[in-house]
Amino acid sequence: MDYPFKSIEKKWQKIWEDKRIFYVSESSEKPKYYILSMFPYASGVLHMGHISNYSISDALVRYKIMNGYNVLQPMGYDAFGLPAENYAIENNSHPRITTENNAKIMDEQFKQVGFGYDWNRKISTCEPEYYKWNQWFFLKMYEKGLVYRKKSYVNWCPDCRTVLANEQVEDGKCWRCGTEVSQKEMEQWFIKITNYAEELLDQSQLQYWPERVKIMQKNWIGKSYGTEIFFKMVDSGERIDVFTTRADTIFGCTYIVLAPEHPLVHKLIQNNSYKGKIEKFIHRVINESKIVRSAEDNVKEGIFTGQYAINPVNNENVPIYIANYVLMEYGTGAIMAVPAHDQRDFEFAKKYNLPMKIVIQNKDRSLDLKTMTSAYVEEGVLVNSAQFDGMNNIKAIKSISEWMESEKIGKMTISYRLRDWGISRQRYWGTPIPIIRCPKCGDVPVPEKDLPVELPFNVEVGKTRQNPLKSVPEFVHTTCPKCGGYAERETDTMDTFFDSSWYYVRYADPHNHNMPFDSKKANYWVPVDQYIGGIEHATMHLLYVRFFHKFMRDLGMVNSDEPCIRLLTQGMVTKDGAKMSKSKGNVVDPQYIIDQYGADTVRVFMLFSSPPDKDKEWKDESVKGASRFLNRVWRLIDEQKDFLKSVHQDYDKNANISSELKKLRYSTHFTIKKVTEDIEERMQFNTAIAAIMQHLNNIQSYYIIDENDSTEIAIYKEAIEIIPYLLVPFAPHISEELWQMLGHKKILLETEWPKYEPEFLKTEEITYVIQINGKLRSKITVSADSDEDLVKEKALANYKIQKYITGKEIIKIIVVPNKLVNIVSK
RNA sequence: GCGAAAGUGGCGGAAUUGGCAGACGCGCUGGACUUAGAAUCCAGUUCUGGAAACAGAGUAGGGGUUCAAGUCCCCUCUUUCGCACCA
């Protein structure tokens, strides 16, 4: 009943493998093209999202190969990480064992779908051969001063028992397990990604990236221009710097606020008789989980320190508060409060009965503190601001800042929302951070020659609440590379985003034992020409990769500025309107579908259902539709293959043929054009497939008049043969098989992508739409060489049109060449 | 709150530069084949009226520009996503 997809798919997978179609090297005359899909987490099963993602890249790969490119498409596994460790704990196994098993299963599944990978380049991030270079890069960063260790409050997931980067906290919850994240003070390793903030903000080489991703990155980095203003404490004279973007309101400052984590806080409250009470407050706020503290409706709370500071612009004494709404991580961790012109300060001042001072007046209505119900944040003119009175407040930002700089009471600065990248994880299954802690010498980097610092295998995972590495003496106990004395190893492992930040270059030279990769090979393949992956990585992975690339460039290892030229963020696969997930119970196992309909059907369904960057709603019926289409193609060719095999393709192109036959030929060449442009220019596979379906319909509504007419048969054959050709990127197995059935020896992947003949897209007759006042009223067909006047004449003469225009005044007639005539009448 | 994207038949979607709205597919309706079902094939399928020809309405809603608007402009609504006390 169905075409024999099982045997065909196996057959062609073997042929591609035997012919080494997807195995590539740098020694090629052809131009290179590097297509990369984000590698999967080694979870042990391919889900529909993977199939969807990889079907897109595989279609492009085949298209590019046929267009004469040396195409690299590698595959590997993101193999380290928490879920693997947790999975192993649950199953009483070891993550190395479960991960290796998972990878094997996934290898098989990949092969079953027939994706064309260069398997020689497979990498797995949990191999010492790979993570050795993570450590190497870490040491290089250390050398360059990009690594530091700092005690800080970090996002702590109590369930995963590890630290999370800010990016890994979603709505105050752990991005992996959904547990509410709390704050914990810990020593952590950080990478100074902020050193590259300015460069990461430069998106000039990302013109082929989705706007959405670029905006998200820009917001994430969050650059703002502002001013640091130097307050002094009345008692000790110690400086407190505050950051503001609203220097224009400095004269309206009535108090200043420190974040509870601010380093000066302890000193400030030393002699306060309420010290205990204040400390209690600080303690409470700090331990409050982020979600509570940052919630929109969280009540602003604060406490007076008992101390005052001097506002440097007017020498006024202002009280110093500590409050929950000031963040240590942004700016200087201290703010000046201008309640009259900042909503947050306004709310706080109202609550604690603090004074307010208007320093910006509205031109039309005069503001009054007694009647104000919210802060005035609009434009206006400065008042109560000494020599700046009367100045427009926007202009005053600069003027006041410059003045403060010259008075040495402030300086203009730039502040970023982006924080440094905390890479420490307190778990076993990751790259050990190559640092040795010596009681004498402090933190000493592991010498390069001693890499890799191997992750010990014999570890009891999940037995203790602490990092299992801590309980492996062979790992922890070591000697200091500097002084030779007893020392202990760092037991933190790296965030797995470190692993995935440079894997795309490793693919260029995956077996290098001396270096992460050879620069020559890297520069041949990199940057990636087309990168494909999920939008969820917009501010995580995609920011880290860009950072890493620039770092590698600064080391002289790559000669480009960005890791990838084109980026496609594919949509997710949904069912019943929601993302497929176990908890929702709406998961469809690709394996089942492949068994039932074959890999080509699944691919066609995925690519046909919507454009690649849109979500794909899974519908069992639509899968049947994709299968039905492939079966129709199969039957058409299967029934006619013997007849067509005997037909000569060549024919006299100038021969006089029927208009029906011309239409068929037109359809063939039009479809080539359409499919080519849809792939090449728009990456829109759904319309490309629709065009092929349309062409199939056109063929099936054509009836051969004379089986002995060699011209007719040749054109008919051409129409049919183009189908496997154009279908091969989307349904590679069936297309190759059909092509062979039609008697061809060379496989499609070894032939060139077809070209359309512009001559055949010209038609002798053109149908014009005739509108009257913009409304469609009739259609006429004229010969293609008709000039505008003739078209007008015929349009007016049309009997349906006559009905509408008799007795009416024609004001003008618009003719759009080859398209329509619009008659404007009254 | 800020930023972004989107809103088109019963459904997924198409309409690429302002020029025939609904390509293609699903579903549905009727028919053919069949003892029957499945599969397949044929016809139809935006809505309203009509047997039909045809007419009218129609791309979230309202307004505007234009000979012509799904497409451009303004306002409103809804949905999704991102950020969110960032001073």
Short mmCIF file of C-alpha atoms (C1' of nucleotides) in Angstrom, two decimals, chain A residues 224 244-245 293-294 298 300 325-327 330 335 344 417 419 608-609 611 619 621 628 635 674 682 686 690 693-694 697 775 777 779 804 814 816 819 822 824, chain B residues 1 3-6 11-16 19-21 23-27 38-42 54-57 66-68 81-87:
data_model
loop_
_atom_site.label_atom_id
_atom_site.label_comp_id
_atom_site.label_asym_id
_atom_site.label_seq_id
_atom_site.Cartn_x
_atom_site.Cartn_y
_atom_site.Cartn_z
CA SER A 224 23.27 53.11 29.95
CA THR A 244 22.45 57.86 38.31
CA THR A 245 21.26 58.43 34.77
CA ARG A 293 12.52 40.60 45.99
CA SER A 294 12.21 41.55 42.38
CA ASN A 298 7.07 43.74 46.17
CA LYS A 300 9.61 48.79 49.11
CA TYR A 325 14.86 47.99 46.07
CA VAL A 326 18.48 48.85 45.44
CA LEU A 327 20.57 46.20 43.73
CA TYR A 330 24.05 47.33 39.16
CA ILE A 335 21.63 55.53 44.67
CA ARG A 344 10.35 54.19 43.23
CA ARG A 417 23.23 45.40 33.00
CA ARG A 419 27.13 40.78 34.75
CA PHE A 608 5.82 21.87 5.14
CA SER A 609 3.81 22.78 8.19
CA PRO A 611 8.21 28.49 7.88
CA LYS A 619 -1.25 17.11 13.84
CA GLU A 621 -3.71 14.17 10.11
CA ARG A 628 -0.04 10.82 1.07
CA ARG A 635 2.84 5.90 -7.67
CA LYS A 674 10.15 28.89 -7.22
CA ARG A 682 13.86 33.05 1.73
CA ASN A 686 6.82 25.22 3.20
CA ALA A 690 3.73 23.56 -1.86
CA MET A 693 2.73 19.66 -4.87
CA GLN A 694 1.19 22.14 -7.27
CA ASN A 697 -1.19 18.36 -9.60
CA LYS A 775 -13.19 46.14 -7.82
CA ARG A 777 -15.10 42.86 -12.61
CA LYS A 779 -10.59 39.28 -16.95
CA TYR A 804 -20.61 48.78 -15.85
CA ILE A 814 -4.45 52.60 -14.98
CA VAL A 816 -0.14 47.73 -14.59
CA LYS A 819 -1.15 42.38 -14.30
CA ASN A 822 -8.13 49.63 -13.26
CA VAL A 824 -11.72 54.79 -12.62
"C1'" G B 1 5.55 49.13 33.07
"C1'" G B 3 10.74 46.37 24.27
"C1'" A B 4 9.47 43.13 20.21
"C1'" A B 5 6.56 40.01 17.12
"C1'" A B 6 1.94 38.69 15.57
"C1'" C B 11 -7.43 24.07 11.08
"C1'" G B 12 -1.78 24.66 9.49
"C1'" G B 13 -0.64 28.33 6.41
"C1'" A B 14 0.04 31.39 1.15
"C1'" A B 15 -0.16 36.25 -0.99
"C1'" U B 16 8.17 37.95 -2.05
"C1'" G B 19 -2.05 45.32 -7.85
"C1'" C B 20 -6.98 38.70 -8.74
"C1'" A B 21 -7.22 37.54 -0.75
"C1'" A B 23 -1.87 29.09 -3.15
"C1'" C B 24 -0.55 24.25 -1.03
"C1'" G B 25 -2.04 20.89 2.67
"C1'" C B 26 -5.47 19.08 6.51
"C1'" G B 27 -10.50 18.53 7.59
"C1'" A B 38 -9.32 0.97 4.28
"C1'" A B 39 -6.68 2.99 0.37
"C1'" U B 40 -7.26 5.56 -4.18
"C1'" C B 41 -9.62 8.67 -7.82
"C1'" C B 42 -13.23 12.72 -9.34
"C1'" C B 54 -24.28 36.57 -10.48
"C1'" A B 55 -24.41 40.13 -6.50
"C1'" G B 56 -22.90 41.81 -1.71
"C1'" A B 57 -19.59 41.42 2.50
"C1'" U B 66 -4.00 55.85 -2.74
"C1'" C B 67 -6.79 54.72 -9.07
"C1'" A B 68 -5.82 50.35 -5.88
"C1'" C B 81 7.65 36.23 23.55
"C1'" G B 82 11.72 38.86 25.99
"C1'" C B 83 13.10 42.19 30.01
"C1'" A B 84 11.41 43.94 34.42
"C1'" C B 85 12.57 48.05 41.28
"C1'" C B 86 18.78 48.41 36.17
"C1'" A B 87 18.42 54.28 39.51
#
